[in-house]
Coordinates of C-alpha atoms and ligand atoms in Angstrom, one line a residue:
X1 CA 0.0 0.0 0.0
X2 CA 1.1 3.6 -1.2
X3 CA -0.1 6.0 1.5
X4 CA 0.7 10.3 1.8
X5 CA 0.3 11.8 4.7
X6 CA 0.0 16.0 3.9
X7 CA 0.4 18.4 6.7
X8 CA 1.4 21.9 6.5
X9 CA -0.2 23.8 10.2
X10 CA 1.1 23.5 13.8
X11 CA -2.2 21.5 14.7
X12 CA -1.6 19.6 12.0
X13 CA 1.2 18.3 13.2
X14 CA -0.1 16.9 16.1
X15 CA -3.0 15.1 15.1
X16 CA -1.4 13.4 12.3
X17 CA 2.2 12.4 14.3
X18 CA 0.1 9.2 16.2
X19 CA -1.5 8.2 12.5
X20 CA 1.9 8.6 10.8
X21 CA 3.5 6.0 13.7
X22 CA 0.8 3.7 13.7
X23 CA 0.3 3.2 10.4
X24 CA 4.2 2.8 9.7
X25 CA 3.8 0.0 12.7
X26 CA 1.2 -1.9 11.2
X27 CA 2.4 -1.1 7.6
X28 CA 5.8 -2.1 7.6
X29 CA 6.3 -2.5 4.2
X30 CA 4.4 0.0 2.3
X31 CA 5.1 3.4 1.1
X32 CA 4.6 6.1 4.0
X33 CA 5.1 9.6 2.0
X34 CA 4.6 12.6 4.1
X35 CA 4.0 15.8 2.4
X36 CA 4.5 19.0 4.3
X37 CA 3.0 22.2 2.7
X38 CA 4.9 24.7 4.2
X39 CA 1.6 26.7 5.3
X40 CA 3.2 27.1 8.9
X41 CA 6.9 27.6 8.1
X42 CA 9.0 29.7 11.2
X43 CA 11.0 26.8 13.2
X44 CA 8.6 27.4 16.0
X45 CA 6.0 27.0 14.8
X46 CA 6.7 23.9 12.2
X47 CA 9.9 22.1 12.7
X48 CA 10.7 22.0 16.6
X49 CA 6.8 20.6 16.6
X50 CA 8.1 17.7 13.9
X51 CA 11.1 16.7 15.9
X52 CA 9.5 16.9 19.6
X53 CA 6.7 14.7 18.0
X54 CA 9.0 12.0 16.0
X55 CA 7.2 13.0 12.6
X56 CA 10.0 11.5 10.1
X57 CA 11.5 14.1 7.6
X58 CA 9.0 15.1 5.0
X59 CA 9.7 13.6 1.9
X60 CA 8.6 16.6 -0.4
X61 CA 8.1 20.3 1.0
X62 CA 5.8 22.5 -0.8
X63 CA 6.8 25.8 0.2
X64 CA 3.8 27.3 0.2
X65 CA 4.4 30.1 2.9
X66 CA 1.8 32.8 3.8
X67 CA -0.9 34.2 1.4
X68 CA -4.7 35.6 0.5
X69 CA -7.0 32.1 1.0
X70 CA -7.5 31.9 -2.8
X71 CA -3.4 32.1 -3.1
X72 CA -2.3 29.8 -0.5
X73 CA -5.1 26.9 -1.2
X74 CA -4.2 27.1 -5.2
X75 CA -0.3 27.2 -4.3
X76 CA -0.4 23.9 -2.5
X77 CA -2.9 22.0 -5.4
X78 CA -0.3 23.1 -7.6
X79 CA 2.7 21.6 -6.0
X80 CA 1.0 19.0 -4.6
X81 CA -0.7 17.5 -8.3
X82 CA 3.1 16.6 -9.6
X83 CA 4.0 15.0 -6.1
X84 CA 0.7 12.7 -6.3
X85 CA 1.5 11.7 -9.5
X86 CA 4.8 10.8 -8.5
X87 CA 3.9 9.3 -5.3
X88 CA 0.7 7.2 -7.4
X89 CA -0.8 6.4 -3.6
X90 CA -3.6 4.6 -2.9
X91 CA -4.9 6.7 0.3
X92 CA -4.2 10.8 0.9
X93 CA -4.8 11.1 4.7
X94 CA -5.3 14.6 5.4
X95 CA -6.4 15.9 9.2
X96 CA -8.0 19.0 10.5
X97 CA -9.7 22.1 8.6
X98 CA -6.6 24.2 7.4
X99 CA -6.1 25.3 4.2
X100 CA -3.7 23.3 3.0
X101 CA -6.5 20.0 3.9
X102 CA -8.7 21.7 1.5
X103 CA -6.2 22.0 -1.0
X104 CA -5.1 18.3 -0.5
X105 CA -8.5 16.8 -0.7
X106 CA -9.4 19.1 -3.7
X107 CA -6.2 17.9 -5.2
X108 CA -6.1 14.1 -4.7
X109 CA -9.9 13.6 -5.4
X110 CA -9.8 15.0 -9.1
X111 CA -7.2 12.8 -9.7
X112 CA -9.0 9.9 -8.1
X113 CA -7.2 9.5 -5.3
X114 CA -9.4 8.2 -2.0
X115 CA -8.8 10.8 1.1
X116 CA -9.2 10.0 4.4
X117 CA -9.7 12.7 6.3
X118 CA -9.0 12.8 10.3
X119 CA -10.9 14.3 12.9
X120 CA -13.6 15.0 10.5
X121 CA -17.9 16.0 11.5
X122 CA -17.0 19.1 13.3
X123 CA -19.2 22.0 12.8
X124 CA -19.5 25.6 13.8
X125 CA -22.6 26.7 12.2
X126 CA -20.8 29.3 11.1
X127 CA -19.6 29.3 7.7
X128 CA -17.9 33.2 8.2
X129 CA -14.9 30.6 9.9
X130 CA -12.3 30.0 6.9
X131 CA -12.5 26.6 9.0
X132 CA -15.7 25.4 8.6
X133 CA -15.6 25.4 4.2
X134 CA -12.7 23.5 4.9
X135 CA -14.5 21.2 6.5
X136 CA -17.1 20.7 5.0
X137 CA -15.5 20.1 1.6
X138 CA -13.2 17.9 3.5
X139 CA -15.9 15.9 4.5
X140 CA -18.0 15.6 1.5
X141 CA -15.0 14.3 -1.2
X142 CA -13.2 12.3 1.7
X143 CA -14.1 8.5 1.7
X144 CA -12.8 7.6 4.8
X145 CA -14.2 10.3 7.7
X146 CA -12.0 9.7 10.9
X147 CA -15.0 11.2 13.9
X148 CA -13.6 12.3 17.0
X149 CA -16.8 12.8 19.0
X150 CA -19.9 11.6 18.9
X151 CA -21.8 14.6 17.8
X152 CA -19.9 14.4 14.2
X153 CA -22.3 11.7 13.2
X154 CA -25.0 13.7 13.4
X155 CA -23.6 16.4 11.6
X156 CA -22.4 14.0 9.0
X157 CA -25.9 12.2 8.6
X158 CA -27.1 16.2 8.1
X159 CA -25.5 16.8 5.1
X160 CA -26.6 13.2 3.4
X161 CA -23.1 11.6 4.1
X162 CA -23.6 7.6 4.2
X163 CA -22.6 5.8 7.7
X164 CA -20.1 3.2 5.8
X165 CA -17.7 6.2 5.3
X166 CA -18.0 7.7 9.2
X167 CA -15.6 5.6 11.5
X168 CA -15.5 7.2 15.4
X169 CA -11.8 6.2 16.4
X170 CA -11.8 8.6 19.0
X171 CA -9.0 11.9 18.8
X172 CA -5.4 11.5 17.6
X173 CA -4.8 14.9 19.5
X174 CA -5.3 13.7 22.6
X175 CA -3.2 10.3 21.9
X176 CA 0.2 12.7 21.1
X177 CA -0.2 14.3 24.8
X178 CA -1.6 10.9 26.0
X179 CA 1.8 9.4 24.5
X180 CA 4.3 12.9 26.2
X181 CA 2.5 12.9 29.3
X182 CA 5.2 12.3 31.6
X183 CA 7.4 14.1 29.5
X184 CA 4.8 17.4 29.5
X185 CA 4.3 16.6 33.6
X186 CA 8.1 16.9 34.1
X187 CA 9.1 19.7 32.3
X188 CA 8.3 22.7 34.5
X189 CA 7.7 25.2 32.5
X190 CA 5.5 27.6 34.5
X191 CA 8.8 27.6 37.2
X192 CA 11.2 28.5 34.8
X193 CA 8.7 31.2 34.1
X194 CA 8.4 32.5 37.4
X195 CA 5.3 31.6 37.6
X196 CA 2.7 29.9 40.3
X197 CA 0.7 26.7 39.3
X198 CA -2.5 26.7 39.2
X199 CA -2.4 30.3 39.5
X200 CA -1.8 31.9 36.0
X201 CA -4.1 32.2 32.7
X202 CA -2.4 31.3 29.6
X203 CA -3.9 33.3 26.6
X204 CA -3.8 31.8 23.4
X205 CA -5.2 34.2 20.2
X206 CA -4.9 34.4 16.6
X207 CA -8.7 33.7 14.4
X208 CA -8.7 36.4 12.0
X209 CA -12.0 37.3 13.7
X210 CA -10.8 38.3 16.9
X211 CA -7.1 39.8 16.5
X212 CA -7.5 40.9 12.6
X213 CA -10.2 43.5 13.4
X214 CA -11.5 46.2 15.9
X215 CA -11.4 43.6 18.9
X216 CA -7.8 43.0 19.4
X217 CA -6.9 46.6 21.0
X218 CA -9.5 46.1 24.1
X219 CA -8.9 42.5 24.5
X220 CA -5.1 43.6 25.2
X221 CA -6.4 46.1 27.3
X222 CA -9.0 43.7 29.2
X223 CA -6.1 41.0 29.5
X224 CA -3.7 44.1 31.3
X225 CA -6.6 44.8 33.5
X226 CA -6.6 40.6 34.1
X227 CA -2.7 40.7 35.1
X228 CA -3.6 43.2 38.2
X229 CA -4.9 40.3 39.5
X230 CA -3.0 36.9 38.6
X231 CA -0.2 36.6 36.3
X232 CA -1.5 36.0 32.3
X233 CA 1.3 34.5 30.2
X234 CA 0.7 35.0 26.9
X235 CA 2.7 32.7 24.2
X236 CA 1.9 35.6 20.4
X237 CA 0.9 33.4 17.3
X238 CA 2.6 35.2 14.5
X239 CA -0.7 36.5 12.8
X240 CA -1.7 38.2 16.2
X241 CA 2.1 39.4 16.9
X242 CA 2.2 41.3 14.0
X243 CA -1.1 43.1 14.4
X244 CA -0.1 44.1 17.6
X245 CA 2.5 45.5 16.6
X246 CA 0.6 47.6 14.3
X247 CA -2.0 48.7 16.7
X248 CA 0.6 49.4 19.4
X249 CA -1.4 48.1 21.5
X250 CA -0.1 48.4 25.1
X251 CA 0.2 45.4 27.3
X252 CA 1.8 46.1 30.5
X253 CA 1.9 43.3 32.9
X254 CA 1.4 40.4 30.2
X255 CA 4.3 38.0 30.1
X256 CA 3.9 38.1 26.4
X257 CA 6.6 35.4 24.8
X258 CA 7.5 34.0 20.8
X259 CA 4.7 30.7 20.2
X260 CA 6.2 27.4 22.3
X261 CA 7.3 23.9 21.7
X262 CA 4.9 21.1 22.5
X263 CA 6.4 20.0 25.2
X264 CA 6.6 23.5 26.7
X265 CA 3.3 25.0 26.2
X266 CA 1.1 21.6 27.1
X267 CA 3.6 22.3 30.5
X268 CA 2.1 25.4 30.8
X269 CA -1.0 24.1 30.2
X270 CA -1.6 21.5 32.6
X271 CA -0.4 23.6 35.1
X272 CA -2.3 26.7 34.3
X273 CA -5.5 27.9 36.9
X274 CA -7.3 28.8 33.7
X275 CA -6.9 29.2 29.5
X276 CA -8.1 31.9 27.5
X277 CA -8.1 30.8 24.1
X278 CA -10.0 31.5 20.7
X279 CA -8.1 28.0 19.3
X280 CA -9.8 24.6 18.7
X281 CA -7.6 22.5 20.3
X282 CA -7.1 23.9 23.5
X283 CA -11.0 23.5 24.0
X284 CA -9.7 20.0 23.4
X285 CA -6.5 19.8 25.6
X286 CA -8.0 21.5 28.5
X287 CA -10.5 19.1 28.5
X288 CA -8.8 16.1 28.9
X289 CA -6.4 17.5 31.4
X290 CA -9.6 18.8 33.6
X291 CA -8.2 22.8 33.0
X292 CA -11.1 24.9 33.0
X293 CA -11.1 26.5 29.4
X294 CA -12.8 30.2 28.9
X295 CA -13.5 30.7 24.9
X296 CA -13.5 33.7 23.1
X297 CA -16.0 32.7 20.8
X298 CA -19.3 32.9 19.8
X299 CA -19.6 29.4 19.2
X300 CA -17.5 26.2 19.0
X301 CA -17.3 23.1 16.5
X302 CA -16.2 21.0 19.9
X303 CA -19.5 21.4 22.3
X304 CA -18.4 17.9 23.5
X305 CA -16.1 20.2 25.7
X306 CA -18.9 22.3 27.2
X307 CA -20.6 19.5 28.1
X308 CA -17.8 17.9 29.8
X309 CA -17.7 21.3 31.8
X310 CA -13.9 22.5 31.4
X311 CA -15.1 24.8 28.7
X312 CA -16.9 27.8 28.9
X313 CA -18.4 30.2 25.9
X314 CA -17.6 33.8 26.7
X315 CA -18.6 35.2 23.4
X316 CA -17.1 37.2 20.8
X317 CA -16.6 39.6 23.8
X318 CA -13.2 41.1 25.2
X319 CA -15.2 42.6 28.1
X320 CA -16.1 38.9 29.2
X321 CA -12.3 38.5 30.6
X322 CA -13.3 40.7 33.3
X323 CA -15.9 38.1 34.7
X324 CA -13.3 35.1 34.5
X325 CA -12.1 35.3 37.7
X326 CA -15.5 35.1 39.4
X327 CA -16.4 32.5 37.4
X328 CA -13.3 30.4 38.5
X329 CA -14.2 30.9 42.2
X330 CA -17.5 29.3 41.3
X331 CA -16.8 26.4 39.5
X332 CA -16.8 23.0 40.9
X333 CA -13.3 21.7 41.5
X334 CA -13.6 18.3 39.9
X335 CA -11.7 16.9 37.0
X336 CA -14.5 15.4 34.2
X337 CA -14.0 12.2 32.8
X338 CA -12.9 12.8 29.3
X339 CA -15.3 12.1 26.4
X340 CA -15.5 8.8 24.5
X341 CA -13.0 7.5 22.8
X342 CA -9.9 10.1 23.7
X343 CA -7.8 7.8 25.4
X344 CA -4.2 8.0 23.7
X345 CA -5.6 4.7 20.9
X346 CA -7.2 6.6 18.2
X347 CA -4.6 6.7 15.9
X348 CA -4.2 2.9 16.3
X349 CA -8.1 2.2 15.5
X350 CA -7.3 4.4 12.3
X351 CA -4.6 1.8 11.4
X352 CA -6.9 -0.7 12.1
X353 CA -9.2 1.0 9.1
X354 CA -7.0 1.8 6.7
X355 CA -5.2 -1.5 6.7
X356 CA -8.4 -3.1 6.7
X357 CA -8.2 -5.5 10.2
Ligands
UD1_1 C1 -4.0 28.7 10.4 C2 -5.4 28.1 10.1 C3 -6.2 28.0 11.3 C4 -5.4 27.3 12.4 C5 -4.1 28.0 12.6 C6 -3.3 27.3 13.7 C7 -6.3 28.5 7.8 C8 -7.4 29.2 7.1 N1 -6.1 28.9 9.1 O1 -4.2 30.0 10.8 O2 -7.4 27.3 11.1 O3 -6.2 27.4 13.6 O4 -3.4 27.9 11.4 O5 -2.1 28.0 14.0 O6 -5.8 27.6 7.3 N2 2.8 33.4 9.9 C9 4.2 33.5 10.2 N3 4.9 32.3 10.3 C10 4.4 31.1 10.1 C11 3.0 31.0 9.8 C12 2.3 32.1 9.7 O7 4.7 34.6 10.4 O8 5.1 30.1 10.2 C13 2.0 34.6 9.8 C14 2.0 35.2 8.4 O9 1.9 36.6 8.6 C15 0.6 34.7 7.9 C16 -0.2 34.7 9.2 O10 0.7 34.3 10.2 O11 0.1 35.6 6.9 C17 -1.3 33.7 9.1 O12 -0.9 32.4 8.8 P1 -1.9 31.4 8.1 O13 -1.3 30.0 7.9 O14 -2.5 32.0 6.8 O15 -3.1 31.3 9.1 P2 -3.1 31.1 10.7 O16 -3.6 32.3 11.3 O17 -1.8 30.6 11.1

């Protein structure tokens, strides 16, 4: 079996690195290809993520870099068509709801290539999210859909998509810190940073519809008034650093620092007293590690972690930071049992799919 694996985005890189090691387990002897766009391309935020997770050397780099949507999605179909033909496989496994997976399906279904596509169902609602037409599309070419909770199937079933394609293996995010637990547990980030566990908020930022827009100057503002009171540590995804910089926005008190390692930020994160985050996977992290999670966002594609009760809808509302640290006192110190399913073996019960067991 001929199989490419394309990634090309931080997250990326983290749900595919179980799926890339299981399958090269249980598929000794076929072709593993892995494909990196080059979407996400500073060493922080792509290469330190690819050795701290094992993720072999990519065997072809696209280059793709930053661009417009229409620019970036049509660069990587057009690198990527020459590298399919050459690589002739028989499966394109794609995960997440990036741009480059909606260049990858797009690419590898008009040439008739089957696409498996991992963590696949989610939905916003919201099709204003750049996310959420990736996933869709994602979903309807892709043959094999790879659910990671439960409410994907109905989502799926919504939009006419058979039950033989929709296989719930469980999340392959949650199996990478599953698999670097101890490692994540024993690194100590938060006291290299000077910083008290279970004490801090760590802020996370960077949709388009948060820091590209009128809402970034107040949130900084709202996240200064936040540090009076407990210490916010604040690791800048490079989209969010650079409009900072142009609003000149100021920040004192925020321990403001370049984007982590895996290994360093998940520290931080299981050791934070709360997370303030607009990102997708954190909703997902904090769940399983029992960190309440405040979102600023109007809605989320993961509700599996509001009902587990680590994560909490503020809105699209900077002036909702102020009520976080009332609503910590009032939340229930118990750690939720994590959903179905994300128990560190969902990238095995992939490999059990795709090599048909
Ligand atoms: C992308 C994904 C988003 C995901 C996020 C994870 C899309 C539409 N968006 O958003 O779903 O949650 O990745 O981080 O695919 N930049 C750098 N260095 C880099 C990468 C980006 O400086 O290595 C800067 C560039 O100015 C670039 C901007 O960040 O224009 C945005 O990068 P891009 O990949 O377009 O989107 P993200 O905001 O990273």
């Amino acid at each position: 079996m001929r199989i490419v694996y394309v990634i090309g985005t931080r997250p990326n890189f983290v749900k595919t690195a179980p799926v890339i090691g299981a399958l090269r387990r249980r598929l000794p002897d076929s072709r593993h290809a892995i494909v990196h766009t080059g979407q996400h391309y500073d060493r922080g935020m792509s290469e330190i993520f690819l050795e701290e997770l094992d993720v072999p050397a990519p065997d072809h780099m696209l280059e793709v870099g930053s661009g417009s949507h229409a620019a970036q999605t049509a660069r990587v179909m057009e690198r990527l068509e020459p590298v399919l033909e050459e690589e002739r496989p028989d499966l394109v496994l794609v995960p997440g709801d990036v741009n480059s997976t909606l260049a990858a399906v797009l690419t590898a279904v008009k040439m008739q290539i089957p696409v498996g596509h991992i963590e696949s169902g989610l939905r916003s609602f919201d099709r204003s999210m750049p996310e959420e037409i990736n996933r869709i599309v994602a979903d309807e070419f892709s043959e094999q859909l790879f659910l990671h909770s439960e409410e994907a199937i109905g989502n799926l079933r919504a939009e006419g998509i058979a039950e033989e394609r929709m296989h719930f293996v469980g999340n392959t995010m949650i199996d990478t810190l599953v698999a670097l637990e101890e490692r994540i547990r024993a690194a100590g980030a938060a006291a290299r940073l000077g910083v008290p566990a279970g004490e801090y908020v760590l802020v996370t930022l960077h949709r388009p519809a948060l820091v590209d827009g009128e809402l970034l100057p107040e949130t900084v503002h709202r996240l200064a008034e936040l540090a009076a009171e407990r210490p916010v540590v604040f690791p800048v995804h490079p989209r969010t650093r650079k409009k900072m910089e142009a609003v000149e926005a100021d920040h004192p008190g925020l321990l403001l620092s370049e984007p982590l390692g895996y290994v360093e930020f998940l520290s931080l994160l299981a050791d934070a007293g709360a997370v303030l985050t607009d990102s997708g996977g954190i909703q997902e992290e904090t769940t399983y590690l029992g960190v309440p999670c405040f979102t600023l966002r109007d809605n989320t594609e993961r509700p599996v972690t509001i009902r587990a009760g680590t994560n909490t809808l503020l809105g699209l509302d900077p002036a909702a930071i102020a009520g976080i640290p009332a609503a910590l006192a009032e939340r229930p110190a118990r750690k939720p049992e994590p959903p179905p399913l994300w128990d560190g073996h969902a990238a095995e019960r992939i490999a059990d799919v795709v090599a048909g067991d």
